[in-house]
């Protein structure tokens, strides 16, 4: 999971992009970068760290221009290093320059890289963004394709999830994989500046009013002549004839104030909470407590449907990153202790319905339950707003080893015992589907193992 942004038309494109990247910082906290074109040169700056640490006023002054592509990174393909940080830039001395940032993961990375290397294309990183930009540059420079043709070839050859922003010195392009696995939304602000981002909350921050999703297998070109929505590549689109939106974007990844795949994220979460409550008829408890933040709206829905009062008994320190997206287990463990605390004298003697969005490895929730028990809770009934995660994701989420997943290692009863709760229930798959307007248009592979694209 990463966040991308593209800006066209604003003389302070770098500043605008940095603001937008800050709004999607939750999508990646290891590193970030910006490529900015002034029409003659594409300037690049990237570094490990958070947007507000990396893009200081001094740094932004070194990035003049009216076109920007930016990225916040959560490592999936390639380690957490500066080399693997996006955007990636291809520069030629007297010819064109290109920069690209992408969100997703490619399932035939190795094959495409081997093919390009055989054509004397060289790589500086293990990152899929570099593969995408070098593929395009190779098609344009070596094969004499124009940019749109090159993107269409990319869509034919490269398989996986990719929501991409790509710029030349004078143009911005946005394009998206035929299955539209990761979200991507664009629009214009009142000044006519074009903004594209992973989530609509970025467009809100940048005062973009009208907005649309980038179509499946679609290409949008922005230059001095305006915006050209080239639309989806019909041959490509017809091949699969449906989307595979990542359902986890609604469950966990996206901000609740975002809108994508035709849904308000917060409403899907509220519906999930209601469904959890319907599965729980007759359960007596004193309060419903969410694990903040992604389960907040699920707890709101649960409370509304059950009549059990909602209480914000757990407090989250917002200056610590998301625990799930920290790459090392040791760092994850340390983060959990620093991230959550209980309200003083709140849990003593209470029967608690604790709502969380998912169980991946089970490390975070076990520590939280221990905290609540130490605070004196009499009973804890854990409700999970997704089905059990039994399979790894190959489309942008770093769960490479199935053996790391709690539901793959233990039975429901064993997980309940290990976490230390009185009862444990997951949302069932049918209920999850009922929370979505177009349930057949989603990927659920981490729950059912039915991958829309097999790893090659
Ligand atoms: S496997 Fe899971 S996390 Fe990955 S795209 Fe599908 S639903 Fe999303």
mmCIF file with all atom_site columns, C-alpha atoms in Angstrom, residues 129-290:
data_model
loop_
_atom_site.group_PDB
_atom_site.id
_atom_site.type_symbol
_atom_site.label_atom_id
_atom_site.label_alt_id
_atom_site.label_comp_id
_atom_site.label_asym_id
_atom_site.label_entity_id
_atom_site.label_seq_id
_atom_site.pdbx_PDB_ins_code
_atom_site.Cartn_x
_atom_site.Cartn_y
_atom_site.Cartn_z
_atom_site.occupancy
_atom_site.B_iso_or_equiv
_atom_site.pdbx_formal_charge
_atom_site.auth_seq_id
_atom_site.auth_comp_id
_atom_site.auth_asym_id
_atom_site.auth_atom_id
_atom_site.pdbx_PDB_model_num
ATOM 1   C CA . UNK A 1 129 ? 7.885   1.811   -9.977  1.00 0.00 ? 129 UNK A CA 1
ATOM 2   C CA . UNK A 1 130 ? 11.313  1.749   -11.608 1.00 0.00 ? 130 UNK A CA 1
ATOM 3   C CA . UNK A 1 131 ? 10.255  -1.202  -13.762 1.00 0.00 ? 131 UNK A CA 1
ATOM 4   C CA . UNK A 1 132 ? 7.145   0.688   -14.919 1.00 0.00 ? 132 UNK A CA 1
ATOM 5   C CA . UNK A 1 133 ? 8.966   3.912   -15.852 1.00 0.00 ? 133 UNK A CA 1
ATOM 6   C CA . UNK A 1 134 ? 11.817  2.052   -17.570 1.00 0.00 ? 134 UNK A CA 1
ATOM 7   C CA . UNK A 1 135 ? 9.335   -0.064  -19.514 1.00 0.00 ? 135 UNK A CA 1
ATOM 8   C CA . UNK A 1 136 ? 7.617   3.107   -20.745 1.00 0.00 ? 136 UNK A CA 1
ATOM 9   C CA . UNK A 1 137 ? 10.912  4.865   -21.554 1.00 0.00 ? 137 UNK A CA 1
ATOM 10  C CA . UNK A 1 138 ? 12.071  1.764   -23.456 1.00 0.00 ? 138 UNK A CA 1
ATOM 11  C CA . UNK A 1 139 ? 8.848   1.647   -25.484 1.00 0.00 ? 139 UNK A CA 1
ATOM 12  C CA . UNK A 1 140 ? 9.059   5.378   -26.256 1.00 0.00 ? 140 UNK A CA 1
ATOM 13  C CA . UNK A 1 141 ? 12.795  5.711   -26.947 1.00 0.00 ? 141 UNK A CA 1
ATOM 14  C CA . UNK A 1 142 ? 13.761  2.291   -28.322 1.00 0.00 ? 142 UNK A CA 1
ATOM 15  C CA . UNK A 1 143 ? 10.477  1.318   -29.964 1.00 0.00 ? 143 UNK A CA 1
ATOM 16  C CA . UNK A 1 144 ? 9.397   4.790   -31.164 1.00 0.00 ? 144 UNK A CA 1
ATOM 17  C CA . UNK A 1 145 ? 5.986   4.630   -29.500 1.00 0.00 ? 145 UNK A CA 1
ATOM 18  C CA . UNK A 1 146 ? 4.160   7.740   -28.325 1.00 0.00 ? 146 UNK A CA 1
ATOM 19  C CA . UNK A 1 147 ? 3.320   7.874   -24.607 1.00 0.00 ? 147 UNK A CA 1
ATOM 20  C CA . UNK A 1 148 ? -0.254  6.614   -24.988 1.00 0.00 ? 148 UNK A CA 1
ATOM 21  C CA . UNK A 1 149 ? 0.830   3.694   -27.153 1.00 0.00 ? 149 UNK A CA 1
ATOM 22  C CA . UNK A 1 150 ? 3.575   2.889   -24.649 1.00 0.00 ? 150 UNK A CA 1
ATOM 23  C CA . UNK A 1 151 ? 1.046   2.837   -21.784 1.00 0.00 ? 151 UNK A CA 1
ATOM 24  C CA . UNK A 1 152 ? -1.238  0.557   -23.793 1.00 0.00 ? 152 UNK A CA 1
ATOM 25  C CA . UNK A 1 153 ? 1.677   -1.844  -24.369 1.00 0.00 ? 153 UNK A CA 1
ATOM 26  C CA . UNK A 1 154 ? 2.387   -1.710  -20.633 1.00 0.00 ? 154 UNK A CA 1
ATOM 27  C CA . UNK A 1 155 ? -1.206  -2.661  -19.869 1.00 0.00 ? 155 UNK A CA 1
ATOM 28  C CA . UNK A 1 156 ? -0.919  -5.627  -22.219 1.00 0.00 ? 156 UNK A CA 1
ATOM 29  C CA . UNK A 1 157 ? 2.438   -6.885  -20.922 1.00 0.00 ? 157 UNK A CA 1
ATOM 30  C CA . UNK A 1 158 ? 2.519   -6.019  -17.229 1.00 0.00 ? 158 UNK A CA 1
ATOM 31  C CA . UNK A 1 159 ? 0.160   -7.792  -14.829 1.00 0.00 ? 159 UNK A CA 1
ATOM 32  C CA . UNK A 1 160 ? -0.787  -6.661  -11.369 1.00 0.00 ? 160 UNK A CA 1
ATOM 33  C CA . UNK A 1 161 ? -2.136  -3.683  -9.465  1.00 0.00 ? 161 UNK A CA 1
ATOM 34  C CA . UNK A 1 162 ? -0.856  -0.317  -10.628 1.00 0.00 ? 162 UNK A CA 1
ATOM 35  C CA . UNK A 1 163 ? -2.371  3.111   -10.185 1.00 0.00 ? 163 UNK A CA 1
ATOM 36  C CA . UNK A 1 164 ? 0.233   5.389   -11.785 1.00 0.00 ? 164 UNK A CA 1
ATOM 37  C CA . UNK A 1 165 ? 1.104   9.039   -12.281 1.00 0.00 ? 165 UNK A CA 1
ATOM 38  C CA . UNK A 1 166 ? 3.673   9.651   -15.019 1.00 0.00 ? 166 UNK A CA 1
ATOM 39  C CA . UNK A 1 167 ? 5.131   12.923  -16.228 1.00 0.00 ? 167 UNK A CA 1
ATOM 40  C CA . UNK A 1 168 ? 7.285   14.190  -19.048 1.00 0.00 ? 168 UNK A CA 1
ATOM 41  C CA . UNK A 1 169 ? 8.771   17.692  -18.879 1.00 0.00 ? 169 UNK A CA 1
ATOM 42  C CA . UNK A 1 170 ? 5.508   19.160  -20.218 1.00 0.00 ? 170 UNK A CA 1
ATOM 43  C CA . UNK A 1 171 ? 2.729   16.614  -19.608 1.00 0.00 ? 171 UNK A CA 1
ATOM 44  C CA . UNK A 1 172 ? 1.089   14.630  -16.873 1.00 0.00 ? 172 UNK A CA 1
ATOM 45  C CA . UNK A 1 173 ? -0.493  11.208  -17.457 1.00 0.00 ? 173 UNK A CA 1
ATOM 46  C CA . UNK A 1 174 ? -2.545  9.089   -15.093 1.00 0.00 ? 174 UNK A CA 1
ATOM 47  C CA . UNK A 1 175 ? -3.403  5.460   -15.761 1.00 0.00 ? 175 UNK A CA 1
ATOM 48  C CA . UNK A 1 176 ? -4.667  2.440   -13.910 1.00 0.00 ? 176 UNK A CA 1
ATOM 49  C CA . UNK A 1 177 ? -4.630  -1.353  -14.248 1.00 0.00 ? 177 UNK A CA 1
ATOM 50  C CA . UNK A 1 178 ? -7.607  -3.050  -15.950 1.00 0.00 ? 178 UNK A CA 1
ATOM 51  C CA . UNK A 1 179 ? -8.876  -4.500  -12.649 1.00 0.00 ? 179 UNK A CA 1
ATOM 52  C CA . UNK A 1 180 ? -8.589  -1.131  -10.806 1.00 0.00 ? 180 UNK A CA 1
ATOM 53  C CA . UNK A 1 181 ? -7.337  -2.906  -7.701  1.00 0.00 ? 181 UNK A CA 1
ATOM 54  C CA . UNK A 1 182 ? -6.081  0.236   -5.925  1.00 0.00 ? 182 UNK A CA 1
ATOM 55  C CA . UNK A 1 183 ? -8.127  3.448   -5.740  1.00 0.00 ? 183 UNK A CA 1
ATOM 56  C CA . UNK A 1 184 ? -7.326  6.451   -7.936  1.00 0.00 ? 184 UNK A CA 1
ATOM 57  C CA . UNK A 1 185 ? -9.380  9.602   -8.233  1.00 0.00 ? 185 UNK A CA 1
ATOM 58  C CA . UNK A 1 186 ? -8.891  12.921  -10.014 1.00 0.00 ? 186 UNK A CA 1
ATOM 59  C CA . UNK A 1 187 ? -10.482 16.334  -10.465 1.00 0.00 ? 187 UNK A CA 1
ATOM 60  C CA . UNK A 1 188 ? -9.851  20.063  -10.949 1.00 0.00 ? 188 UNK A CA 1
ATOM 61  C CA . UNK A 1 189 ? -9.813  22.869  -8.411  1.00 0.00 ? 189 UNK A CA 1
ATOM 62  C CA . UNK A 1 190 ? -11.388 26.280  -8.931  1.00 0.00 ? 190 UNK A CA 1
ATOM 63  C CA . UNK A 1 191 ? -8.195  27.552  -10.662 1.00 0.00 ? 191 UNK A CA 1
ATOM 64  C CA . UNK A 1 192 ? -8.253  24.679  -13.122 1.00 0.00 ? 192 UNK A CA 1
ATOM 65  C CA . UNK A 1 193 ? -5.277  22.870  -11.556 1.00 0.00 ? 193 UNK A CA 1
ATOM 66  C CA . UNK A 1 194 ? -5.567  19.127  -12.111 1.00 0.00 ? 194 UNK A CA 1
ATOM 67  C CA . UNK A 1 195 ? -5.078  16.872  -9.096  1.00 0.00 ? 195 UNK A CA 1
ATOM 68  C CA . UNK A 1 196 ? -4.996  13.075  -9.043  1.00 0.00 ? 196 UNK A CA 1
ATOM 69  C CA . UNK A 1 197 ? -4.456  11.038  -5.888  1.00 0.00 ? 197 UNK A CA 1
ATOM 70  C CA . UNK A 1 198 ? -4.976  7.665   -4.285  1.00 0.00 ? 198 UNK A CA 1
ATOM 71  C CA . UNK A 1 199 ? -7.794  8.926   -2.071  1.00 0.00 ? 199 UNK A CA 1
ATOM 72  C CA . UNK A 1 200 ? -10.465 11.590  -2.311  1.00 0.00 ? 200 UNK A CA 1
ATOM 73  C CA . UNK A 1 201 ? -9.495  13.038  1.099   1.00 0.00 ? 201 UNK A CA 1
ATOM 74  C CA . UNK A 1 202 ? -6.460  14.511  -0.726  1.00 0.00 ? 202 UNK A CA 1
ATOM 75  C CA . UNK A 1 203 ? -8.756  16.218  -3.237  1.00 0.00 ? 203 UNK A CA 1
ATOM 76  C CA . UNK A 1 204 ? -10.782 17.674  -0.344  1.00 0.00 ? 204 UNK A CA 1
ATOM 77  C CA . UNK A 1 205 ? -7.659  19.196  1.220   1.00 0.00 ? 205 UNK A CA 1
ATOM 78  C CA . UNK A 1 206 ? -6.690  20.731  -2.116  1.00 0.00 ? 206 UNK A CA 1
ATOM 79  C CA . UNK A 1 207 ? -10.195 22.198  -2.744  1.00 0.00 ? 207 UNK A CA 1
ATOM 80  C CA . UNK A 1 208 ? -11.012 20.014  -5.710  1.00 0.00 ? 208 UNK A CA 1
ATOM 81  C CA . UNK A 1 209 ? -14.764 19.933  -6.237  1.00 0.00 ? 209 UNK A CA 1
ATOM 82  C CA . UNK A 1 210 ? -15.773 17.758  -9.194  1.00 0.00 ? 210 UNK A CA 1
ATOM 83  C CA . UNK A 1 211 ? -14.045 14.381  -9.184  1.00 0.00 ? 211 UNK A CA 1
ATOM 84  C CA . UNK A 1 212 ? -14.053 11.070  -11.008 1.00 0.00 ? 212 UNK A CA 1
ATOM 85  C CA . UNK A 1 213 ? -12.326 7.736   -10.703 1.00 0.00 ? 213 UNK A CA 1
ATOM 86  C CA . UNK A 1 214 ? -9.645  7.069   -13.293 1.00 0.00 ? 214 UNK A CA 1
ATOM 87  C CA . UNK A 1 215 ? -11.363 4.416   -15.435 1.00 0.00 ? 215 UNK A CA 1
ATOM 88  C CA . UNK A 1 216 ? -10.220 0.797   -15.523 1.00 0.00 ? 216 UNK A CA 1
ATOM 89  C CA . UNK A 1 217 ? -7.379  0.432   -18.034 1.00 0.00 ? 217 UNK A CA 1
ATOM 90  C CA . UNK A 1 218 ? -7.904  4.150   -18.611 1.00 0.00 ? 218 UNK A CA 1
ATOM 91  C CA . UNK A 1 219 ? -5.398  6.829   -19.568 1.00 0.00 ? 219 UNK A CA 1
ATOM 92  C CA . UNK A 1 220 ? -5.815  10.553  -18.892 1.00 0.00 ? 220 UNK A CA 1
ATOM 93  C CA . UNK A 1 221 ? -3.445  13.019  -20.543 1.00 0.00 ? 221 UNK A CA 1
ATOM 94  C CA . UNK A 1 222 ? -2.999  16.559  -19.216 1.00 0.00 ? 222 UNK A CA 1
ATOM 95  C CA . UNK A 1 223 ? -0.999  19.212  -21.063 1.00 0.00 ? 223 UNK A CA 1
ATOM 96  C CA . UNK A 1 224 ? -1.168  22.846  -22.219 1.00 0.00 ? 224 UNK A CA 1
ATOM 97  C CA . UNK A 1 225 ? -4.183  21.963  -24.428 1.00 0.00 ? 225 UNK A CA 1
ATOM 98  C CA . UNK A 1 226 ? -6.196  20.735  -21.444 1.00 0.00 ? 226 UNK A CA 1
ATOM 99  C CA . UNK A 1 227 ? -7.346  17.364  -20.161 1.00 0.00 ? 227 UNK A CA 1
ATOM 100 C CA . UNK A 1 228 ? -7.925  14.467  -22.536 1.00 0.00 ? 228 UNK A CA 1
ATOM 101 C CA . UNK A 1 229 ? -9.729  11.489  -21.060 1.00 0.00 ? 229 UNK A CA 1
ATOM 102 C CA . UNK A 1 230 ? -8.593  8.792   -23.430 1.00 0.00 ? 230 UNK A CA 1
ATOM 103 C CA . UNK A 1 231 ? -10.737 6.250   -21.617 1.00 0.00 ? 231 UNK A CA 1
ATOM 104 C CA . UNK A 1 232 ? -10.104 2.616   -21.242 1.00 0.00 ? 232 UNK A CA 1
ATOM 105 C CA . UNK A 1 233 ? -8.283  0.629   -23.826 1.00 0.00 ? 233 UNK A CA 1
ATOM 106 C CA . UNK A 1 234 ? -11.288 -1.320  -25.151 1.00 0.00 ? 234 UNK A CA 1
ATOM 107 C CA . UNK A 1 235 ? -9.384  -4.475  -26.078 1.00 0.00 ? 235 UNK A CA 1
ATOM 108 C CA . UNK A 1 236 ? -7.796  -4.552  -22.649 1.00 0.00 ? 236 UNK A CA 1
ATOM 109 C CA . UNK A 1 237 ? -10.929 -3.767  -20.732 1.00 0.00 ? 237 UNK A CA 1
ATOM 110 C CA . UNK A 1 238 ? -13.054 -6.353  -22.524 1.00 0.00 ? 238 UNK A CA 1
ATOM 111 C CA . UNK A 1 239 ? -10.602 -9.084  -21.593 1.00 0.00 ? 239 UNK A CA 1
ATOM 112 C CA . UNK A 1 240 ? -11.724 -9.147  -17.984 1.00 0.00 ? 240 UNK A CA 1
ATOM 113 C CA . UNK A 1 241 ? -14.975 -7.189  -18.030 1.00 0.00 ? 241 UNK A CA 1
ATOM 114 C CA . UNK A 1 242 ? -15.086 -6.556  -14.306 1.00 0.00 ? 242 UNK A CA 1
ATOM 115 C CA . UNK A 1 243 ? -13.140 -4.817  -11.531 1.00 0.00 ? 243 UNK A CA 1
ATOM 116 C CA . UNK A 1 244 ? -11.317 -6.365  -8.613  1.00 0.00 ? 244 UNK A CA 1
ATOM 117 C CA . UNK A 1 245 ? -11.342 -3.469  -6.178  1.00 0.00 ? 245 UNK A CA 1
ATOM 118 C CA . UNK A 1 246 ? -9.424  -4.236  -2.999  1.00 0.00 ? 246 UNK A CA 1
ATOM 119 C CA . UNK A 1 247 ? -12.088 -4.712  -0.315  1.00 0.00 ? 247 UNK A CA 1
ATOM 120 C CA . UNK A 1 248 ? -9.461  -4.069  2.330   1.00 0.00 ? 248 UNK A CA 1
ATOM 121 C CA . UNK A 1 249 ? -9.344  -0.437  1.252   1.00 0.00 ? 249 UNK A CA 1
ATOM 122 C CA . UNK A 1 250 ? -12.793 -0.109  2.837   1.00 0.00 ? 250 UNK A CA 1
ATOM 123 C CA . UNK A 1 251 ? -12.010 -2.267  5.860   1.00 0.00 ? 251 UNK A CA 1
ATOM 124 C CA . UNK A 1 252 ? -8.685  -0.839  6.934   1.00 0.00 ? 252 UNK A CA 1
ATOM 125 C CA . UNK A 1 253 ? -6.425  1.078   4.563   1.00 0.00 ? 253 UNK A CA 1
ATOM 126 C CA . UNK A 1 254 ? -8.330  4.120   3.452   1.00 0.00 ? 254 UNK A CA 1
ATOM 127 C CA . UNK A 1 255 ? -9.288  7.131   5.499   1.00 0.00 ? 255 UNK A CA 1
ATOM 128 C CA . UNK A 1 256 ? -12.963 7.090   6.534   1.00 0.00 ? 256 UNK A CA 1
ATOM 129 C CA . UNK A 1 257 ? -13.504 10.469  4.866   1.00 0.00 ? 257 UNK A CA 1
ATOM 130 C CA . UNK A 1 258 ? -12.527 9.062   1.468   1.00 0.00 ? 258 UNK A CA 1
ATOM 131 C CA . UNK A 1 259 ? -14.878 7.980   -1.302  1.00 0.00 ? 259 UNK A CA 1
ATOM 132 C CA . UNK A 1 260 ? -13.969 5.326   -3.832  1.00 0.00 ? 260 UNK A CA 1
ATOM 133 C CA . UNK A 1 261 ? -15.269 2.298   -5.707  1.00 0.00 ? 261 UNK A CA 1
ATOM 134 C CA . UNK A 1 262 ? -18.665 4.049   -5.555  1.00 0.00 ? 262 UNK A CA 1
ATOM 135 C CA . UNK A 1 263 ? -18.824 4.014   -1.750  1.00 0.00 ? 263 UNK A CA 1
ATOM 136 C CA . UNK A 1 264 ? -18.191 6.312   1.201   1.00 0.00 ? 264 UNK A CA 1
ATOM 137 C CA . UNK A 1 265 ? -15.617 4.419   3.251   1.00 0.00 ? 265 UNK A CA 1
ATOM 138 C CA . UNK A 1 266 ? -17.174 5.418   6.580   1.00 0.00 ? 266 UNK A CA 1
ATOM 139 C CA . UNK A 1 267 ? -20.600 4.111   5.506   1.00 0.00 ? 267 UNK A CA 1
ATOM 140 C CA . UNK A 1 268 ? -19.196 0.708   4.544   1.00 0.00 ? 268 UNK A CA 1
ATOM 141 C CA . UNK A 1 269 ? -17.549 0.538   7.983   1.00 0.00 ? 269 UNK A CA 1
ATOM 142 C CA . UNK A 1 270 ? -20.774 1.499   9.755   1.00 0.00 ? 270 UNK A CA 1
ATOM 143 C CA . UNK A 1 271 ? -22.627 -1.213  7.822   1.00 0.00 ? 271 UNK A CA 1
ATOM 144 C CA . UNK A 1 272 ? -19.965 -3.727  8.814   1.00 0.00 ? 272 UNK A CA 1
ATOM 145 C CA . UNK A 1 273 ? -20.558 -2.782  12.455  1.00 0.00 ? 273 UNK A CA 1
ATOM 146 C CA . UNK A 1 274 ? -24.313 -3.259  12.032  1.00 0.00 ? 274 UNK A CA 1
ATOM 147 C CA . UNK A 1 275 ? -23.751 -6.688  10.496  1.00 0.00 ? 275 UNK A CA 1
ATOM 148 C CA . UNK A 1 276 ? -21.492 -7.661  13.390  1.00 0.00 ? 276 UNK A CA 1
ATOM 149 C CA . UNK A 1 277 ? -24.237 -6.653  15.819  1.00 0.00 ? 277 UNK A CA 1
ATOM 150 C CA . UNK A 1 278 ? -26.812 -8.708  13.867  1.00 0.00 ? 278 UNK A CA 1
ATOM 151 C CA . UNK A 1 279 ? -24.580 -11.755 14.313  1.00 0.00 ? 279 UNK A CA 1
ATOM 152 C CA . UNK A 1 280 ? -24.562 -11.098 18.057  1.00 0.00 ? 280 UNK A CA 1
ATOM 153 C CA . UNK A 1 281 ? -28.237 -11.014 19.082  1.00 0.00 ? 281 UNK A CA 1
ATOM 154 C CA . UNK A 1 282 ? -28.638 -11.498 22.838  1.00 0.00 ? 282 UNK A CA 1
ATOM 155 C CA . UNK A 1 283 ? -25.093 -10.538 23.845  1.00 0.00 ? 283 UNK A CA 1
ATOM 156 C CA . UNK A 1 284 ? -25.183 -8.424  27.007  1.00 0.00 ? 284 UNK A CA 1
ATOM 157 C CA . UNK A 1 285 ? -22.443 -5.855  27.451  1.00 0.00 ? 285 UNK A CA 1
ATOM 158 C CA . UNK A 1 286 ? -21.871 -2.455  29.054  1.00 0.00 ? 286 UNK A CA 1
ATOM 159 C CA . UNK A 1 287 ? -20.071 -0.761  26.194  1.00 0.00 ? 287 UNK A CA 1
ATOM 160 C CA . UNK A 1 288 ? -18.816 -1.035  22.617  1.00 0.00 ? 288 UNK A CA 1
ATOM 161 C CA . UNK A 1 289 ? -15.187 0.095   22.288  1.00 0.00 ? 289 UNK A CA 1
ATOM 162 C CA . UNK A 1 290 ? -13.369 0.444   18.947  1.00 0.00 ? 290 UNK A CA 1
#
